[in-house]
Amino acid sequence: MAIRLGDTVPNFTQASSQGDINFYEWAGDSWVVLFSHPKDYTPVCTTELGEVARLQPEFNKRNVKTLALSVDDTESHLGWIKDIEETQKLTLNYPILADGDRKVSDLYDMIHPNSLLNLTVRTVFIIDPNKKLRLTLTYPASTGRNFDEILRVINSLQLTDKYSVATPANWKDGQDCVIVPSIKDPKELQEKFPKGYIQVKPYLRLTPQPNK
Ligand code: BEZ
């Protein structure tokens, strides 16, 4: 059965380009972006894996580890990583799970046979330090993902956890946030939002981004 938002994600141990990984131990207290791609030595995947390597400083700032997956084996991953490093001009410094036996792909429902027989589609899981699933999205094999959007969602989730704000449509870092509807007590509002807020409707209250 598919893993749903708010579920505790299952643990696994699997081989990777950086040795065996026990997922819970490897993740530790970090957030994790776990993302699957269809196949090694394919063009869109090559650009995606390179982009995630390029964005490592942004993931690190947010306490996020990244973990790729495809159903190819470790030897294939190691050869392909050389190509990624050469063509994308960077060092690939995070692991790729070698899920040849489809253990993790099946556990996380990453194979959608009516779209791509036997290969993983482009799924992303954002998992928080409590191992809860906070976002999932699935792209077709032919469309490379927008990893700036993944960082934007992580910013939003971390703001919600720390400051009780949500983020409106097309929100970008630095823009006004919305106060979560559950906060109604005037004293709590004053304490949590010292910069004040604008009440557009009783359920729509805008406040400056709390951590800026
Ligand atoms: C790619 O990564 O380029 C790709 C993989 C599978 C199908 C289509 C494109």
Short mmCIF file of C-alpha atoms and ligand atoms in Angstrom, two decimals:
data_model
loop_
_atom_site.label_atom_id
_atom_site.label_comp_id
_atom_site.label_asym_id
_atom_site.label_seq_id
_atom_site.Cartn_x
_atom_site.Cartn_y
_atom_site.Cartn_z
CA MET A 1 0.00 0.00 0.00
CA ALA A 2 1.19 3.50 -0.76
CA ILE A 3 2.79 5.49 2.04
CA ARG A 4 0.68 8.54 2.83
CA LEU A 5 1.50 11.96 4.22
CA GLY A 6 1.97 11.76 7.98
CA ASP A 7 2.83 8.04 7.94
CA THR A 8 6.06 6.82 9.50
CA VAL A 9 8.12 5.64 6.54
CA PRO A 10 9.43 2.06 6.66
CA ASN A 11 13.07 1.32 7.41
CA PHE A 12 15.25 -0.73 5.05
CA THR A 13 18.81 -1.82 4.50
CA GLN A 14 20.07 -1.69 0.94
CA ALA A 15 23.32 -1.48 -1.02
CA SER A 16 24.37 1.90 -2.39
CA SER A 17 27.18 3.58 -4.26
CA GLN A 18 28.62 4.43 -0.82
CA GLY A 19 28.16 0.98 0.80
CA ASP A 20 25.21 -0.58 2.60
CA ILE A 21 22.71 1.86 4.07
CA ASN A 22 20.38 1.21 6.99
CA PHE A 23 17.97 4.03 6.25
CA TYR A 24 17.01 5.05 9.81
CA GLU A 25 20.64 4.99 10.98
CA TRP A 26 21.86 6.84 7.91
CA ALA A 27 19.15 9.51 8.21
CA GLY A 28 19.81 10.11 11.92
CA ASP A 29 18.28 13.44 12.99
CA SER A 30 18.28 14.91 9.49
CA TRP A 31 15.51 15.57 7.05
CA VAL A 32 15.79 13.34 3.97
CA VAL A 33 14.95 13.80 0.30
CA LEU A 34 14.65 10.29 -1.13
CA PHE A 35 14.17 10.37 -4.89
CA SER A 36 13.96 7.68 -7.52
CA HIS A 37 14.90 7.87 -11.17
CA PRO A 38 14.27 5.30 -13.90
CA LYS A 39 17.69 4.21 -15.04
CA ASP A 40 21.44 4.84 -15.02
CA TYR A 41 23.11 6.24 -18.14
CA THR A 42 20.01 8.19 -19.25
CA PRO A 43 20.04 11.89 -20.14
CA VAL A 44 17.38 13.43 -17.89
CA CYS A 45 18.58 11.44 -14.87
CA THR A 46 22.16 12.58 -15.50
CA THR A 47 21.09 16.24 -15.25
CA GLU A 48 18.92 15.60 -12.17
CA LEU A 49 21.62 13.81 -10.20
CA GLY A 50 24.05 16.58 -11.11
CA GLU A 51 21.62 19.28 -10.00
CA VAL A 52 21.09 17.62 -6.61
CA ALA A 53 24.89 17.48 -6.16
CA ARG A 54 25.16 21.17 -7.09
CA LEU A 55 22.49 22.05 -4.52
CA GLN A 56 24.20 20.18 -1.63
CA PRO A 57 25.13 23.42 0.21
CA GLU A 58 21.43 24.43 0.15
CA PHE A 59 20.35 21.02 1.45
CA ASN A 60 23.06 21.13 4.16
CA LYS A 61 21.86 24.56 5.34
CA ARG A 62 18.45 23.01 5.97
CA ASN A 63 19.80 19.84 7.66
CA VAL A 64 18.69 17.69 4.71
CA LYS A 65 20.41 14.55 3.38
CA THR A 66 19.70 13.43 -0.17
CA LEU A 67 19.42 9.82 -1.29
CA ALA A 68 18.84 8.75 -4.90
CA LEU A 69 17.56 5.35 -6.03
CA SER A 70 17.36 3.33 -9.18
CA VAL A 71 17.00 -0.35 -9.94
CA ASP A 72 20.51 -0.63 -11.39
CA ASP A 73 23.35 -2.24 -9.44
CA THR A 74 26.27 -0.65 -7.59
CA GLU A 75 28.77 -1.31 -10.37
CA SER A 76 26.54 0.47 -12.86
CA HIS A 77 26.05 3.40 -10.44
CA LEU A 78 29.81 3.76 -9.94
CA GLY A 79 30.46 3.88 -13.68
CA TRP A 80 27.61 6.33 -14.30
CA ILE A 81 28.72 8.61 -11.42
CA LYS A 82 31.99 9.17 -13.33
CA ASP A 83 29.94 10.34 -16.32
CA ILE A 84 27.78 12.61 -14.15
CA GLU A 85 30.86 14.17 -12.61
CA GLU A 86 32.48 14.65 -16.00
CA THR A 87 29.43 16.06 -17.82
CA GLN A 88 27.96 18.13 -14.98
CA LYS A 89 31.41 19.27 -13.76
CA LEU A 90 30.99 18.47 -10.07
CA THR A 91 31.53 15.78 -7.44
CA LEU A 92 28.59 13.53 -6.69
CA ASN A 93 28.82 13.45 -2.92
CA TYR A 94 25.63 11.65 -1.86
CA PRO A 95 24.65 7.97 -2.25
CA ILE A 96 22.56 6.26 -4.93
CA LEU A 97 20.71 3.18 -3.67
CA ALA A 98 21.31 0.12 -5.83
CA ASP A 99 17.83 -1.38 -5.75
CA GLY A 100 18.33 -4.21 -8.22
CA ASP A 101 16.05 -6.51 -6.19
CA ARG A 102 13.34 -3.74 -6.07
CA LYS A 103 13.19 -4.05 -2.28
CA VAL A 104 12.95 -0.32 -1.59
CA SER A 105 11.08 0.48 -4.80
CA ASP A 106 8.31 -1.94 -3.84
CA LEU A 107 8.29 -0.87 -0.20
CA TYR A 108 7.83 2.78 -1.23
CA ASP A 109 5.62 2.06 -4.28
CA MET A 110 8.03 3.67 -6.75
CA ILE A 111 7.26 1.36 -9.67
CA HIS A 112 4.13 2.33 -11.60
CA PRO A 113 3.95 -0.42 -14.23
CA ASN A 114 1.35 1.27 -16.40
CA SER A 115 3.73 4.20 -16.83
CA LEU A 116 7.11 2.47 -16.87
CA LEU A 117 7.28 -1.28 -16.72
CA ASN A 118 9.77 -2.60 -14.15
CA LEU A 119 11.61 0.70 -13.69
CA THR A 120 11.13 3.37 -11.03
CA VAL A 121 9.32 6.56 -11.98
CA ARG A 122 10.50 9.97 -10.71
CA THR A 123 9.15 9.96 -7.15
CA VAL A 124 10.28 12.32 -4.39
CA PHE A 125 9.75 11.75 -0.68
CA ILE A 126 10.50 14.46 1.86
CA ILE A 127 10.90 12.78 5.25
CA ASP A 128 11.30 14.69 8.50
CA PRO A 129 13.67 13.83 11.40
CA ASN A 130 10.85 11.84 13.07
CA LYS A 131 10.71 9.66 9.92
CA LYS A 132 7.28 11.02 8.99
CA LEU A 133 6.45 11.50 5.33
CA ARG A 134 5.84 15.21 4.68
CA LEU A 135 5.66 15.38 0.88
CA THR A 136 5.44 13.00 -2.01
CA LEU A 137 5.35 13.81 -5.69
CA THR A 138 5.66 11.73 -8.81
CA TYR A 139 6.83 12.88 -12.22
CA PRO A 140 6.89 10.93 -15.47
CA ALA A 141 10.21 9.61 -16.77
CA SER A 142 10.36 12.23 -19.52
CA THR A 143 10.17 15.27 -17.21
CA GLY A 144 13.13 16.29 -15.05
CA ARG A 145 12.16 17.60 -11.64
CA ASN A 146 12.48 21.14 -10.33
CA PHE A 147 14.72 20.82 -7.28
CA ASP A 148 14.32 24.51 -6.42
CA GLU A 149 10.69 23.60 -5.77
CA ILE A 150 11.81 20.82 -3.41
CA LEU A 151 13.91 23.36 -1.47
CA ARG A 152 10.94 25.75 -1.42
CA VAL A 153 8.73 23.05 0.13
CA ILE A 154 11.40 22.24 2.73
CA ASN A 155 11.55 25.95 3.65
CA SER A 156 7.78 25.96 4.03
CA LEU A 157 7.63 22.76 6.12
CA GLN A 158 10.39 23.96 8.43
CA LEU A 159 8.63 27.32 8.91
CA THR A 160 5.39 25.53 9.77
CA ASP A 161 7.12 23.31 12.33
CA LYS A 162 8.97 26.17 14.00
CA TYR A 163 6.65 29.16 13.71
CA SER A 164 3.06 27.90 13.15
CA VAL A 165 2.78 29.56 9.75
CA ALA A 166 1.74 28.14 6.41
CA THR A 167 2.76 29.53 3.03
CA PRO A 168 0.38 30.83 0.34
CA ALA A 169 0.27 30.04 -3.37
CA ASN A 170 3.55 30.62 -5.20
CA TRP A 171 5.19 31.78 -1.96
CA LYS A 172 8.89 32.53 -2.14
CA ASP A 173 11.38 32.80 0.71
CA GLY A 174 11.04 36.26 2.29
CA GLN A 175 7.40 36.83 1.40
CA ASP A 176 4.47 37.06 3.83
CA CYS A 177 3.17 33.84 5.36
CA VAL A 178 -0.28 32.92 6.64
CA ILE A 179 -1.03 32.15 10.27
CA VAL A 180 -2.33 28.62 10.73
CA PRO A 181 -6.10 28.66 11.38
CA SER A 182 -5.79 26.75 14.69
CA ILE A 183 -4.26 29.79 16.43
CA LYS A 184 -7.12 32.03 17.58
CA ASP A 185 -6.21 33.18 21.08
CA PRO A 186 -5.23 36.92 20.93
CA LYS A 187 -2.48 36.47 23.56
CA GLU A 188 -0.95 33.57 21.64
CA LEU A 189 -1.19 35.56 18.40
CA GLN A 190 0.69 38.45 20.00
CA GLU A 191 3.37 36.16 21.46
CA LYS A 192 3.92 34.13 18.30
CA PHE A 193 3.73 36.97 15.80
CA PRO A 194 5.43 39.99 17.38
CA LYS A 195 5.76 41.62 13.95
CA GLY A 196 1.97 41.77 13.79
CA TYR A 197 -0.45 40.55 11.16
CA ILE A 198 -3.07 41.75 8.73
CA GLN A 199 -6.48 40.12 8.95
CA VAL A 200 -7.92 39.94 5.44
CA LYS A 201 -10.66 37.59 6.65
CA PRO A 202 -10.90 35.91 10.06
CA TYR A 203 -9.43 32.78 8.43
CA LEU A 204 -6.86 34.61 6.26
CA ARG A 205 -4.22 36.38 8.31
CA LEU A 206 -0.91 37.46 6.79
CA THR A 207 2.26 37.98 8.78
CA PRO A 208 5.85 38.78 7.76
CA GLN A 209 8.00 35.67 7.44
CA PRO A 210 8.96 35.04 11.09
CA ASN A 211 12.64 34.14 10.57
CA LYS A 212 13.52 37.14 8.36
C1 BEZ B 1 16.03 9.93 -18.93
O1 BEZ B 1 16.49 9.98 -17.80
O2 BEZ B 1 16.48 10.65 -19.81
C2 BEZ B 1 14.88 9.03 -19.27
C3 BEZ B 1 14.73 7.83 -18.59
C4 BEZ B 1 13.68 6.98 -18.95
C5 BEZ B 1 12.78 7.38 -19.92
C6 BEZ B 1 12.92 8.61 -20.55
C7 BEZ B 1 13.97 9.44 -20.22
#
